[in-house]
JSON list of C-alpha atoms in Angstrom, two decimals:
[
{"chain": "C", "resi": 1, "resn": "MET", "atom": "CA", "xyz": [18.62, -110.91, 3.62]},
{"chain": "C", "resi": 2, "resn": "ALA", "atom": "CA", "xyz": [19.23, -109.27, 6.97]},
{"chain": "C", "resi": 3, "resn": "ALA", "atom": "CA", "xyz": [17.52, -106.00, 6.23]},
{"chain": "C", "resi": 4, "resn": "CYS", "atom": "CA", "xyz": [14.35, -107.87, 5.31]},
{"chain": "C", "resi": 5, "resn": "LEU", "atom": "CA", "xyz": [14.15, -109.94, 8.48]},
{"chain": "C", "resi": 6, "resn": "PRO", "atom": "CA", "xyz": [11.84, -109.33, 11.42]},
{"chain": "C", "resi": 7, "resn": "ALA", "atom": "CA", "xyz": [13.16, -107.78, 14.56]},
{"chain": "C", "resi": 8, "resn": "ALA", "atom": "CA", "xyz": [13.24, -111.35, 15.76]},
{"chain": "C", "resi": 9, "resn": "HIS", "atom": "CA", "xyz": [16.42, -112.05, 13.89]},
{"chain": "C", "resi": 10, "resn": "ALA", "atom": "CA", "xyz": [19.53, -112.38, 15.98]},
{"chain": "C", "resi": 11, "resn": "GLN", "atom": "CA", "xyz": [21.50, -109.35, 17.06]},
{"chain": "C", "resi": 12, "resn": "GLY", "atom": "CA", "xyz": [24.83, -109.04, 18.80]},
{"chain": "C", "resi": 13, "resn": "THR", "atom": "CA", "xyz": [24.42, -107.90, 22.37]},
{"chain": "C", "resi": 14, "resn": "ALA", "atom": "CA", "xyz": [26.98, -106.24, 24.59]},
{"chain": "C", "resi": 15, "resn": "ALA", "atom": "CA", "xyz": [26.75, -105.24, 28.23]},
{"chain": "C", "resi": 16, "resn": "ALA", "atom": "CA", "xyz": [29.06, -103.17, 30.41]},
{"chain": "C", "resi": 17, "resn": "ASP", "atom": "CA", "xyz": [28.38, -105.44, 33.37]},
{"chain": "C", "resi": 18, "resn": "PHE", "atom": "CA", "xyz": [27.09, -108.94, 33.95]},
{"chain": "C", "resi": 19, "resn": "PRO", "atom": "CA", "xyz": [23.63, -109.58, 32.47]},
{"chain": "C", "resi": 20, "resn": "ALA", "atom": "CA", "xyz": [21.41, -109.17, 35.52]},
{"chain": "C", "resi": 21, "resn": "PRO", "atom": "CA", "xyz": [18.88, -111.86, 36.43]},
{"chain": "C", "resi": 22, "resn": "VAL", "atom": "CA", "xyz": [15.91, -110.48, 34.55]},
{"chain": "C", "resi": 23, "resn": "ARG", "atom": "CA", "xyz": [12.32, -111.46, 33.97]},
{"chain": "C", "resi": 24, "resn": "GLY", "atom": "CA", "xyz": [10.66, -109.41, 31.28]},
{"chain": "C", "resi": 25, "resn": "LEU", "atom": "CA", "xyz": [7.96, -109.41, 28.64]},
{"chain": "C", "resi": 26, "resn": "GLU", "atom": "CA", "xyz": [7.37, -107.19, 25.61]},
{"chain": "C", "resi": 27, "resn": "ALA", "atom": "CA", "xyz": [4.49, -107.07, 23.11]},
{"chain": "C", "resi": 28, "resn": "TYR", "atom": "CA", "xyz": [4.82, -105.04, 19.92]},
{"chain": "C", "resi": 29, "resn": "ALA", "atom": "CA", "xyz": [3.13, -104.12, 16.65]},
{"chain": "C", "resi": 30, "resn": "SER", "atom": "CA", "xyz": [4.55, -102.48, 13.53]},
{"chain": "C", "resi": 31, "resn": "ARG", "atom": "CA", "xyz": [3.33, -101.25, 10.16]},
{"chain": "C", "resi": 32, "resn": "HIS", "atom": "CA", "xyz": [5.37, -100.30, 7.07]},
{"chain": "C", "resi": 33, "resn": "HIS", "atom": "CA", "xyz": [4.47, -98.84, 3.69]},
{"chain": "C", "resi": 34, "resn": "LEU", "atom": "CA", "xyz": [6.49, -99.83, 0.61]},
{"chain": "C", "resi": 35, "resn": "SER", "atom": "CA", "xyz": [6.71, -97.86, -2.61]},
{"chain": "C", "resi": 36, "resn": "ASN", "atom": "CA", "xyz": [6.44, -99.08, -6.24]},
{"chain": "C", "resi": 37, "resn": "GLY", "atom": "CA", "xyz": [3.53, -101.40, -5.57]},
{"chain": "C", "resi": 38, "resn": "TYR", "atom": "CA", "xyz": [5.28, -103.71, -3.12]},
{"chain": "C", "resi": 39, "resn": "GLY", "atom": "CA", "xyz": [2.39, -103.35, -0.64]},
{"chain": "C", "resi": 40, "resn": "ASN", "atom": "CA", "xyz": [2.33, -102.82, 3.12]},
{"chain": "C", "resi": 41, "resn": "TRP", "atom": "CA", "xyz": [3.93, -104.81, 5.91]},
{"chain": "C", "resi": 42, "resn": "HIS", "atom": "CA", "xyz": [2.21, -105.68, 9.19]},
{"chain": "C", "resi": 43, "resn": "GLU", "atom": "CA", "xyz": [3.78, -107.45, 12.17]},
{"chain": "C", "resi": 44, "resn": "THR", "atom": "CA", "xyz": [2.85, -108.30, 15.76]},
{"chain": "C", "resi": 45, "resn": "GLY", "atom": "CA", "xyz": [4.90, -110.26, 18.23]},
{"chain": "C", "resi": 46, "resn": "VAL", "atom": "CA", "xyz": [5.85, -111.01, 21.81]},
{"chain": "C", "resi": 47, "resn": "ARG", "atom": "CA", "xyz": [9.24, -111.48, 23.47]},
{"chain": "C", "resi": 48, "resn": "GLY", "atom": "CA", "xyz": [10.16, -112.76, 26.90]},
{"chain": "C", "resi": 49, "resn": "GLN", "atom": "CA", "xyz": [13.37, -113.24, 28.86]},
{"chain": "C", "resi": 50, "resn": "TYR", "atom": "CA", "xyz": [14.29, -115.03, 32.06]},
{"chain": "C", "resi": 51, "resn": "GLY", "atom": "CA", "xyz": [17.59, -114.94, 33.93]},
{"chain": "C", "resi": 52, "resn": "MET", "atom": "CA", "xyz": [18.90, -118.02, 35.73]},
{"chain": "C", "resi": 53, "resn": "GLY", "atom": "CA", "xyz": [22.33, -117.79, 37.30]},
{"chain": "C", "resi": 54, "resn": "SER", "atom": "CA", "xyz": [24.84, -116.89, 34.59]},
{"chain": "C", "resi": 55, "resn": "HIS", "atom": "CA", "xyz": [22.31, -117.47, 31.78]},
{"chain": "C", "resi": 56, "resn": "LEU", "atom": "CA", "xyz": [19.77, -115.08, 30.31]},
{"chain": "C", "resi": 57, "resn": "TRP", "atom": "CA", "xyz": [17.26, -117.01, 28.22]},
{"chain": "C", "resi": 58, "resn": "ALA", "atom": "CA", "xyz": [15.00, -115.28, 25.71]},
{"chain": "C", "resi": 59, "resn": "ALA", "atom": "CA", "xyz": [12.19, -116.45, 23.43]},
{"chain": "C", "resi": 60, "resn": "GLU", "atom": "CA", "xyz": [10.09, -114.71, 20.82]},
{"chain": "C", "resi": 61, "resn": "ALA", "atom": "CA", "xyz": [7.21, -115.35, 18.45]},
{"chain": "C", "resi": 62, "resn": "ALA", "atom": "CA", "xyz": [5.95, -113.11, 15.65]},
{"chain": "C", "resi": 63, "resn": "THR", "atom": "CA", "xyz": [3.30, -113.16, 12.96]},
{"chain": "C", "resi": 64, "resn": "MET", "atom": "CA", "xyz": [3.50, -110.88, 9.94]},
{"chain": "C", "resi": 65, "resn": "ARG", "atom": "CA", "xyz": [2.46, -110.20, 6.36]},
{"chain": "C", "resi": 66, "resn": "ARG", "atom": "CA", "xyz": [5.00, -109.04, 3.76]},
{"chain": "C", "resi": 67, "resn": "PHE", "atom": "CA", "xyz": [5.01, -108.97, -0.03]},
{"chain": "C", "resi": 68, "resn": "GLY", "atom": "CA", "xyz": [1.46, -110.35, -0.02]},
{"chain": "C", "resi": 69, "resn": "GLU", "atom": "CA", "xyz": [2.43, -113.45, 2.00]},
{"chain": "C", "resi": 70, "resn": "SER", "atom": "CA", "xyz": [1.71, -114.24, 5.66]},
{"chain": "C", "resi": 71, "resn": "GLY", "atom": "CA", "xyz": [4.44, -115.70, 7.83]},
{"chain": "C", "resi": 72, "resn": "ARG", "atom": "CA", "xyz": [5.32, -116.73, 11.37]},
{"chain": "C", "resi": 73, "resn": "PHE", "atom": "CA", "xyz": [8.67, -116.79, 13.15]},
{"chain": "C", "resi": 74, "resn": "ILE", "atom": "CA", "xyz": [9.87, -118.28, 16.45]},
{"chain": "C", "resi": 75, "resn": "GLY", "atom": "CA", "xyz": [13.26, -117.85, 18.10]},
{"chain": "C", "resi": 76, "resn": "LEU", "atom": "CA", "xyz": [15.23, -118.83, 21.20]},
{"chain": "C", "resi": 77, "resn": "SER", "atom": "CA", "xyz": [18.50, -117.42, 22.55]},
{"chain": "C", "resi": 78, "resn": "ASP", "atom": "CA", "xyz": [20.86, -117.77, 25.50]},
{"chain": "C", "resi": 79, "resn": "THR", "atom": "CA", "xyz": [23.33, -115.14, 26.73]},
{"chain": "C", "resi": 80, "resn": "TRP", "atom": "CA", "xyz": [25.90, -116.83, 28.98]},
{"chain": "C", "resi": 81, "resn": "THR", "atom": "CA", "xyz": [28.26, -114.91, 31.25]},
{"chain": "C", "resi": 82, "resn": "LEU", "atom": "CA", "xyz": [31.48, -116.93, 31.51]},
{"chain": "C", "resi": 83, "resn": "ASN", "atom": "CA", "xyz": [33.35, -114.59, 33.87]},
{"chain": "C", "resi": 84, "resn": "GLU", "atom": "CA", "xyz": [33.80, -110.87, 34.48]},
{"chain": "C", "resi": 85, "resn": "ASP", "atom": "CA", "xyz": [35.51, -110.42, 31.09]},
{"chain": "C", "resi": 86, "resn": "TRP", "atom": "CA", "xyz": [33.80, -112.84, 28.71]},
{"chain": "C", "resi": 87, "resn": "PHE", "atom": "CA", "xyz": [30.22, -113.59, 27.69]},
{"chain": "C", "resi": 88, "resn": "THR", "atom": "CA", "xyz": [28.62, -115.35, 24.73]},
{"chain": "C", "resi": 89, "resn": "ALA", "atom": "CA", "xyz": [25.26, -115.37, 22.97]},
{"chain": "C", "resi": 90, "resn": "VAL", "atom": "CA", "xyz": [23.70, -118.09, 20.81]},
{"chain": "C", "resi": 91, "resn": "SER", "atom": "CA", "xyz": [20.35, -117.90, 19.04]},
{"chain": "C", "resi": 92, "resn": "VAL", "atom": "CA", "xyz": [18.28, -120.15, 16.79]},
{"chain": "C", "resi": 93, "resn": "GLY", "atom": "CA", "xyz": [15.15, -119.29, 14.83]},
{"chain": "C", "resi": 94, "resn": "ALA", "atom": "CA", "xyz": [12.81, -120.68, 12.20]},
{"chain": "C", "resi": 95, "resn": "GLY", "atom": "CA", "xyz": [10.03, -119.47, 9.94]},
{"chain": "C", "resi": 96, "resn": "ASP", "atom": "CA", "xyz": [6.94, -121.30, 8.74]},
{"chain": "C", "resi": 97, "resn": "GLY", "atom": "CA", "xyz": [7.97, -121.45, 5.09]},
{"chain": "C", "resi": 98, "resn": "ALA", "atom": "CA", "xyz": [7.25, -117.85, 4.08]},
{"chain": "C", "resi": 99, "resn": "ALA", "atom": "CA", "xyz": [9.75, -116.86, 1.39]},
{"chain": "C", "resi": 100, "resn": "TYR", "atom": "CA", "xyz": [11.12, -113.86, 3.33]},
{"chain": "C", "resi": 101, "resn": "LEU", "atom": "CA", "xyz": [11.73, -115.82, 6.57]},
{"chain": "C", "resi": 102, "resn": "PRO", "atom": "CA", "xyz": [14.46, -118.38, 7.25]},
{"chain": "C", "resi": 103, "resn": "ARG", "atom": "CA", "xyz": [13.70, -122.05, 7.11]},
{"chain": "C", "resi": 104, "resn": "TYR", "atom": "CA", "xyz": [16.11, -121.92, 10.02]},
{"chain": "C", "resi": 105, "resn": "ARG", "atom": "CA", "xyz": [19.02, -119.80, 11.18]},
{"chain": "C", "resi": 106, "resn": "VAL", "atom": "CA", "xyz": [21.75, -120.05, 13.81]},
{"chain": "C", "resi": 107, "resn": "ASP", "atom": "CA", "xyz": [23.82, -117.12, 15.12]},
{"chain": "C", "resi": 108, "resn": "GLY", "atom": "CA", "xyz": [26.58, -116.96, 17.72]},
{"chain": "C", "resi": 109, "resn": "PHE", "atom": "CA", "xyz": [28.62, -114.18, 19.33]},
{"chain": "C", "resi": 110, "resn": "VAL", "atom": "CA", "xyz": [31.65, -114.04, 21.61]},
{"chain": "C", "resi": 111, "resn": "ASN", "atom": "CA", "xyz": [32.14, -110.82, 23.59]},
{"chain": "C", "resi": 112, "resn": "ARG", "atom": "CA", "xyz": [35.24, -109.59, 25.44]},
{"chain": "C", "resi": 113, "resn": "LYS", "atom": "CA", "xyz": [35.26, -106.64, 27.85]},
{"chain": "C", "resi": 114, "resn": "LEU", "atom": "CA", "xyz": [38.36, -104.48, 27.52]},
{"chain": "C", "resi": 115, "resn": "LEU", "atom": "CA", "xyz": [40.16, -101.81, 29.57]},
{"chain": "C", "resi": 116, "resn": "ALA", "atom": "CA", "xyz": [40.40, -101.78, 33.35]},
{"chain": "C", "resi": 117, "resn": "SER", "atom": "CA", "xyz": [36.92, -100.27, 33.55]},
{"chain": "C", "resi": 118, "resn": "ARG", "atom": "CA", "xyz": [35.48, -102.87, 31.14]},
{"chain": "C", "resi": 119, "resn": "GLN", "atom": "CA", "xyz": [33.64, -100.07, 29.34]},
{"chain": "C", "resi": 120, "resn": "TRP", "atom": "CA", "xyz": [34.71, -101.26, 25.89]},
{"chain": "C", "resi": 121, "resn": "VAL", "atom": "CA", "xyz": [33.27, -104.50, 24.50]},
{"chain": "C", "resi": 122, "resn": "ALA", "atom": "CA", "xyz": [34.61, -106.23, 21.39]},
{"chain": "C", "resi": 123, "resn": "THR", "atom": "CA", "xyz": [32.37, -108.76, 19.61]},
{"chain": "C", "resi": 124, "resn": "LEU", "atom": "CA", "xyz": [33.04, -111.53, 17.10]},
{"chain": "C", "resi": 125, "resn": "GLY", "atom": "CA", "xyz": [30.01, -113.16, 15.49]},
{"chain": "C", "resi": 126, "resn": "ALA", "atom": "CA", "xyz": [29.10, -115.82, 12.95]},
{"chain": "C", "resi": 127, "resn": "GLY", "atom": "CA", "xyz": [25.80, -116.86, 11.42]},
{"chain": "C", "resi": 128, "resn": "TYR", "atom": "CA", "xyz": [24.14, -119.38, 9.10]},
{"chain": "C", "resi": 129, "resn": "TYR", "atom": "CA", "xyz": [20.83, -118.73, 7.31]},
{"chain": "C", "resi": 130, "resn": "ARG", "atom": "CA", "xyz": [18.96, -121.19, 5.10]},
{"chain": "C", "resi": 131, "resn": "ALA", "atom": "CA", "xyz": [16.03, -119.81, 3.08]},
{"chain": "C", "resi": 132, "resn": "PRO", "atom": "CA", "xyz": [12.99, -121.82, 1.96]},
{"chain": "C", "resi": 133, "resn": "ASP", "atom": "CA", "xyz": [14.08, -121.51, -1.69]},
{"chain": "C", "resi": 134, "resn": "GLY", "atom": "CA", "xyz": [17.47, -123.07, -0.95]},
{"chain": "C", "resi": 135, "resn": "HIS", "atom": "CA", "xyz": [19.59, -119.92, -0.74]},
{"chain": "C", "resi": 136, "resn": "ILE", "atom": "CA", "xyz": [22.17, -120.00, 2.03]},
{"chain": "C", "resi": 137, "resn": "ASP", "atom": "CA", "xyz": [23.85, -117.07, 3.78]},
{"chain": "C", "resi": 138, "resn": "ARG", "atom": "CA", "xyz": [27.01, -117.44, 5.86]},
{"chain": "C", "resi": 139, "resn": "ASN", "atom": "CA", "xyz": [28.31, -114.39, 7.69]},
{"chain": "C", "resi": 140, "resn": "ILE", "atom": "CA", "xyz": [31.07, -113.20, 10.01]},
{"chain": "C", "resi": 141, "resn": "SER", "atom": "CA", "xyz": [30.78, -109.96, 11.96]},
{"chain": "C", "resi": 142, "resn": "LEU", "atom": "CA", "xyz": [33.07, -107.71, 13.99]},
{"chain": "C", "resi": 143, "resn": "GLY", "atom": "CA", "xyz": [31.55, -105.29, 16.47]},
{"chain": "C", "resi": 144, "resn": "SER", "atom": "CA", "xyz": [32.57, -102.75, 19.09]},
{"chain": "C", "resi": 145, "resn": "THR", "atom": "CA", "xyz": [30.58, -101.08, 21.88]},
{"chain": "C", "resi": 146, "resn": "TYR", "atom": "CA", "xyz": [31.81, -98.33, 24.20]},
{"chain": "C", "resi": 147, "resn": "TYR", "atom": "CA", "xyz": [30.03, -97.24, 27.38]},
{"chain": "C", "resi": 148, "resn": "PHE", "atom": "CA", "xyz": [30.87, -93.65, 28.22]},
{"chain": "C", "resi": 149, "resn": "GLU", "atom": "CA", "xyz": [30.02, -92.17, 31.57]},
{"chain": "C", "resi": 150, "resn": "SER", "atom": "CA", "xyz": [26.23, -91.93, 31.47]},
{"chain": "C", "resi": 151, "resn": "PRO", "atom": "CA", "xyz": [24.25, -91.18, 29.43]},
{"chain": "C", "resi": 152, "resn": "TRP", "atom": "CA", "xyz": [26.03, -92.27, 26.20]},
{"chain": "C", "resi": 153, "resn": "VAL", "atom": "CA", "xyz": [26.67, -95.66, 24.57]},
{"chain": "C", "resi": 154, "resn": "VAL", "atom": "CA", "xyz": [28.03, -95.98, 21.01]},
{"chain": "C", "resi": 155, "resn": "GLN", "atom": "CA", "xyz": [28.23, -99.09, 18.86]},
{"chain": "C", "resi": 156, "resn": "ALA", "atom": "CA", "xyz": [29.55, -100.09, 15.43]},
{"chain": "C", "resi": 157, "resn": "GLU", "atom": "CA", "xyz": [29.58, -103.34, 13.48]},
{"chain": "C", "resi": 158, "resn": "VAL", "atom": "CA", "xyz": [30.64, -104.65, 10.08]},
{"chain": "C", "resi": 159, "resn": "ARG", "atom": "CA", "xyz": [29.24, -107.91, 8.70]},
{"chain": "C", "resi": 160, "resn": "PHE", "atom": "CA", "xyz": [30.70, -109.91, 5.80]},
{"chain": "C", "resi": 161, "resn": "ASN", "atom": "CA", "xyz": [28.24, -112.19, 4.04]},
{"chain": "C", "resi": 162, "resn": "ASN", "atom": "CA", "xyz": [28.61, -114.97, 1.47]},
{"chain": "C", "resi": 163, "resn": "SER", "atom": "CA", "xyz": [25.36, -115.97, -0.29]},
{"chain": "C", "resi": 164, "resn": "SER", "atom": "CA", "xyz": [24.95, -119.05, -2.45]},
{"chain": "C", "resi": 165, "resn": "PRO", "atom": "CA", "xyz": [24.27, -120.20, -5.08]},
{"chain": "C", "resi": 166, "resn": "GLY", "atom": "CA", "xyz": [26.43, -117.81, -7.04]},
{"chain": "C", "resi": 167, "resn": "GLN", "atom": "CA", "xyz": [28.93, -116.98, -4.28]},
{"chain": "C", "resi": 168, "resn": "VAL", "atom": "CA", "xyz": [27.54, -113.46, -3.91]},
{"chain": "C", "resi": 169, "resn": "ARG", "atom": "CA", "xyz": [29.86, -111.67, -1.48]},
{"chain": "C", "resi": 170, "resn": "THR", "atom": "CA", "xyz": [28.56, -108.55, 0.25]},
{"chain": "C", "resi": 171, "resn": "HIS", "atom": "CA", "xyz": [29.11, -106.59, 3.43]},
{"chain": "C", "resi": 172, "resn": "GLN", "atom": "CA", "xyz": [27.04, -104.27, 5.57]},
{"chain": "C", "resi": 173, "resn": "GLN", "atom": "CA", "xyz": [27.86, -102.00, 8.49]},
{"chain": "C", "resi": 174, "resn": "PHE", "atom": "CA", "xyz": [26.01, -99.94, 11.04]},
{"chain": "C", "resi": 175, "resn": "VAL", "atom": "CA", "xyz": [26.64, -97.32, 13.70]},
{"chain": "C", "resi": 176, "resn": "ALA", "atom": "CA", "xyz": [24.36, -96.65, 16.66]},
{"chain": "C", "resi": 177, "resn": "ALA", "atom": "CA", "xyz": [24.19, -94.37, 19.68]},
{"chain": "C", "resi": 178, "resn": "THR", "atom": "CA", "xyz": [22.06, -94.52, 22.82]},
{"chain": "C", "resi": 179, "resn": "TRP", "atom": "CA", "xyz": [21.38, -91.53, 25.05]},
{"chain": "C", "resi": 180, "resn": "GLY", "atom": "CA", "xyz": [19.69, -91.77, 28.43]},
{"chain": "C", "resi": 181, "resn": "ARG", "atom": "CA", "xyz": [19.43, -94.00, 31.47]},
{"chain": "C", "resi": 182, "resn": "ALA", "atom": "CA", "xyz": [17.64, -97.26, 32.12]},
{"chain": "C", "resi": 183, "resn": "LYS", "atom": "CA", "xyz": [14.47, -96.95, 34.20]},
{"chain": "C", "resi": 184, "resn": "GLN", "atom": "CA", "xyz": [14.06, -93.38, 32.91]},
{"chain": "C", "resi": 185, "resn": "THR", "atom": "CA", "xyz": [14.28, -92.31, 29.25]},
{"chain": "C", "resi": 186, "resn": "GLN", "atom": "CA", "xyz": [16.46, -93.64, 26.45]},
{"chain": "C", "resi": 187, "resn": "VAL", "atom": "CA", "xyz": [16.77, -92.53, 22.82]},
{"chain": "C", "resi": 188, "resn": "ILE", "atom": "CA", "xyz": [18.44, -94.87, 20.32]},
{"chain": "C", "resi": 189, "resn": "ALA", "atom": "CA", "xyz": [19.56, -93.84, 16.81]},
{"chain": "C", "resi": 190, "resn": "ARG", "atom": "CA", "xyz": [20.90, -96.38, 14.32]},
{"chain": "C", "resi": 191, "resn": "HIS", "atom": "CA", "xyz": [22.05, -96.16, 10.69]},
{"chain": "C", "resi": 192, "resn": "GLY", "atom": "CA", "xyz": [23.12, -99.07, 8.51]},
{"chain": "C", "resi": 193, "resn": "TRP", "atom": "CA", "xyz": [24.30, -99.29, 4.91]},
{"chain": "C", "resi": 194, "resn": "GLY", "atom": "CA", "xyz": [25.97, -101.69, 2.51]},
{"chain": "C", "resi": 195, "resn": "ALA", "atom": "CA", "xyz": [25.01, -104.46, 0.09]},
{"chain": "C", "resi": 196, "resn": "GLU", "atom": "CA", "xyz": [22.62, -107.41, 0.29]},
{"chain": "C", "resi": 197, "resn": "GLY", "atom": "CA", "xyz": [23.05, -110.71, -1.53]},
{"chain": "C", "resi": 198, "resn": "TYR", "atom": "CA", "xyz": [19.46, -111.94, -1.83]},
{"chain": "C", "resi": 199, "resn": "GLN", "atom": "CA", "xyz": [16.08, -110.63, -0.71]},
{"chain": "C", "resi": 200, "resn": "ALA", "atom": "CA", "xyz": [12.97, -112.74, -1.40]},
{"chain": "C", "resi": 201, "resn": "ILE", "atom": "CA", "xyz": [9.99, -110.61, -2.46]},
{"chain": "C", "resi": 202, "resn": "GLY", "atom": "CA", "xyz": [7.34, -113.30, -2.98]},
{"chain": "C", "resi": 203, "resn": "GLY", "atom": "CA", "xyz": [6.09, -115.20, -5.99]},
{"chain": "C", "resi": 204, "resn": "GLY", "atom": "CA", "xyz": [9.42, -116.99, -6.31]},
{"chain": "C", "resi": 205, "resn": "ALA", "atom": "CA", "xyz": [11.24, -113.74, -7.14]},
{"chain": "C", "resi": 206, "resn": "SER", "atom": "CA", "xyz": [14.33, -112.32, -5.42]},
{"chain": "C", "resi": 207, "resn": "LEU", "atom": "CA", "xyz": [16.38, -109.14, -5.55]},
{"chain": "C", "resi": 208, "resn": "VAL", "atom": "CA", "xyz": [20.08, -109.97, -5.99]},
{"chain": "C", "resi": 209, "resn": "ASN", "atom": "CA", "xyz": [23.29, -108.14, -5.04]},
{"chain": "C", "resi": 210, "resn": "PHE", "atom": "CA", "xyz": [22.11, -104.58, -4.41]},
{"chain": "C", "resi": 211, "resn": "ASP", "atom": "CA", "xyz": [22.87, -101.67, -2.09]},
{"chain": "C", "resi": 212, "resn": "SER", "atom": "CA", "xyz": [20.54, -100.57, 0.71]},
{"chain": "C", "resi": 213, "resn": "ARG", "atom": "CA", "xyz": [20.32, -98.12, 3.60]},
{"chain": "C", "resi": 214, "resn": "GLN", "atom": "CA", "xyz": [18.34, -98.27, 6.82]},
{"chain": "C", "resi": 215, "resn": "SER", "atom": "CA", "xyz": [17.82, -95.64, 9.55]},
{"chain": "C", "resi": 216, "resn": "GLN", "atom": "CA", "xyz": [15.96, -96.05, 12.84]},
{"chain": "C", "resi": 217, "resn": "LEU", "atom": "CA", "xyz": [15.07, -93.75, 15.74]},
{"chain": "C", "resi": 218, "resn": "THR", "atom": "CA", "xyz": [13.55, -95.22, 18.91]},
{"chain": "C", "resi": 219, "resn": "LEU", "atom": "CA", "xyz": [12.30, -93.78, 22.20]},
{"chain": "C", "resi": 220, "resn": "ARG", "atom": "CA", "xyz": [12.21, -96.09, 25.22]},
{"chain": "C", "resi": 221, "resn": "GLN", "atom": "CA", "xyz": [10.27, -94.54, 28.09]},
{"chain": "C", "resi": 222, "resn": "TRP", "atom": "CA", "xyz": [9.65, -95.96, 31.57]},
{"chain": "C", "resi": 223, "resn": "VAL", "atom": "CA", "xyz": [6.21, -95.00, 32.86]},
{"chain": "C", "resi": 224, "resn": "GLY", "atom": "CA", "xyz": [6.44, -96.89, 36.16]},
{"chain": "C", "resi": 225, "resn": "PRO", "atom": "CA", "xyz": [9.18, -98.70, 38.11]},
{"chain": "C", "resi": 226, "resn": "GLN", "atom": "CA", "xyz": [8.70, -101.90, 36.11]},
{"chain": "C", "resi": 227, "resn": "TRP", "atom": "CA", "xyz": [6.96, -101.00, 32.86]},
{"chain": "C", "resi": 228, "resn": "GLY", "atom": "CA", "xyz": [6.95, -98.59, 29.95]},
{"chain": "C", "resi": 229, "resn": "PHE", "atom": "CA", "xyz": [6.74, -98.30, 26.19]},
{"chain": "C", "resi": 230, "resn": "THR", "atom": "CA", "xyz": [8.91, -97.94, 23.11]},
{"chain": "C", "resi": 231, "resn": "ALA", "atom": "CA", "xyz": [8.01, -96.00, 19.98]},
{"chain": "C", "resi": 232, "resn": "GLY", "atom": "CA", "xyz": [10.14, -95.99, 16.87]},
{"chain": "C", "resi": 233, "resn": "VAL", "atom": "CA", "xyz": [10.28, -94.96, 13.23]},
{"chain": "C", "resi": 234, "resn": "GLU", "atom": "CA", "xyz": [12.29, -96.54, 10.44]},
{"chain": "C", "resi": 235, "resn": "ARG", "atom": "CA", "xyz": [13.26, -95.79, 6.85]},
{"chain": "C", "resi": 236, "resn": "TYR", "atom": "CA", "xyz": [14.78, -98.32, 4.46]},
{"chain": "C", "resi": 237, "resn": "SER", "atom": "CA", "xyz": [15.71, -97.83, 0.81]},
{"chain": "C", "resi": 238, "resn": "ASN", "atom": "CA", "xyz": [17.18, -99.83, -2.05]},
{"chain": "C", "resi": 239, "resn": "PRO", "atom": "CA", "xyz": [17.15, -99.29, -5.84]},
{"chain": "C", "resi": 240, "resn": "PHE", "atom": "CA", "xyz": [13.78, -101.07, -6.16]},
{"chain": "C", "resi": 241, "resn": "TYR", "atom": "CA", "xyz": [11.62, -99.62, -3.37]},
{"chain": "C", "resi": 242, "resn": "ASP", "atom": "CA", "xyz": [11.52, -97.44, -0.26]},
{"chain": "C", "resi": 243, "resn": "ARG", "atom": "CA", "xyz": [10.04, -98.61, 3.03]},
{"chain": "C", "resi": 244, "resn": "ASN", "atom": "CA", "xyz": [8.80, -96.33, 5.82]},
{"chain": "C", "resi": 245, "resn": "GLY", "atom": "CA", "xyz": [7.24, -97.53, 9.03]},
{"chain": "C", "resi": 246, "resn": "ALA", "atom": "CA", "xyz": [6.63, -97.26, 12.75]},
{"chain": "C", "resi": 247, "resn": "ARG", "atom": "CA", "xyz": [6.67, -99.62, 15.71]},
{"chain": "C", "resi": 248, "resn": "LEU", "atom": "CA", "xyz": [5.04, -99.44, 19.15]},
{"chain": "C", "resi": 249, "resn": "SER", "atom": "CA", "xyz": [5.52, -101.80, 22.08]},
{"chain": "C", "resi": 250, "resn": "LEU", "atom": "CA", "xyz": [4.73, -102.20, 25.77]},
{"chain": "C", "resi": 251, "resn": "PHE", "atom": "CA", "xyz": [7.27, -103.82, 28.10]},
{"chain": "C", "resi": 252, "resn": "TRP", "atom": "CA", "xyz": [7.28, -105.13, 31.64]},
{"chain": "C", "resi": 253, "resn": "GLU", "atom": "CA", "xyz": [10.44, -105.79, 33.67]},
{"chain": "C", "resi": 254, "resn": "LEU", "atom": "CA", "xyz": [9.97, -107.80, 36.85]},
{"chain": "C", "resi": 255, "resn": "PRO", "atom": "CA", "xyz": [12.38, -108.03, 39.80]}
]
């Protein structure tokens, strides 16, 4: 189901240093075209984050239309810095009953900084996803992020998923690279591939146990000291349809 979820769905996060006390807001819109008569996707949403001590709280809300059905999603997360070597992230989210959104989901990650420089971060994650039609996904993920001397960051993750009913076991992986510097220009490339257990496509129908690929390219550009924009393109494919789209957002980061 992961490849079908909104950007709102939980992601593992790694940082080379402590999460800074941050106040920020981002508003975005996206549009995707699907082949083989699956229609177009539209999505708009807003995200905010607020740092308090060792905690970085984040919330998001999105409204969208996919497979001919409108849906809404809300989510909340907390990234907690335990000490200079360890930090965790926990997120919860829920949809409004749309078939392609979770009835609810919970994800958690534990991150450990390695090496004397703490430039390498190892991540262990677990998640639980319950769909409106009763399908359940349980996953475990292993991730790694390395922060080179600026301007490069590379990341990789593998996720093992067990979907029921049917005990459909699948796994997906992705690699990503970021070039650039915060407060200036950043370019992020990401490619994921693997298998999906279930993907709801509306009308009570689902795609089951199939391979898929997803590629994304995003530009994050600061225009002023505290604000900027992101622009990205995405391509997703599986044996049943292709999806191509774009996303644009404005963000504000306050001191």
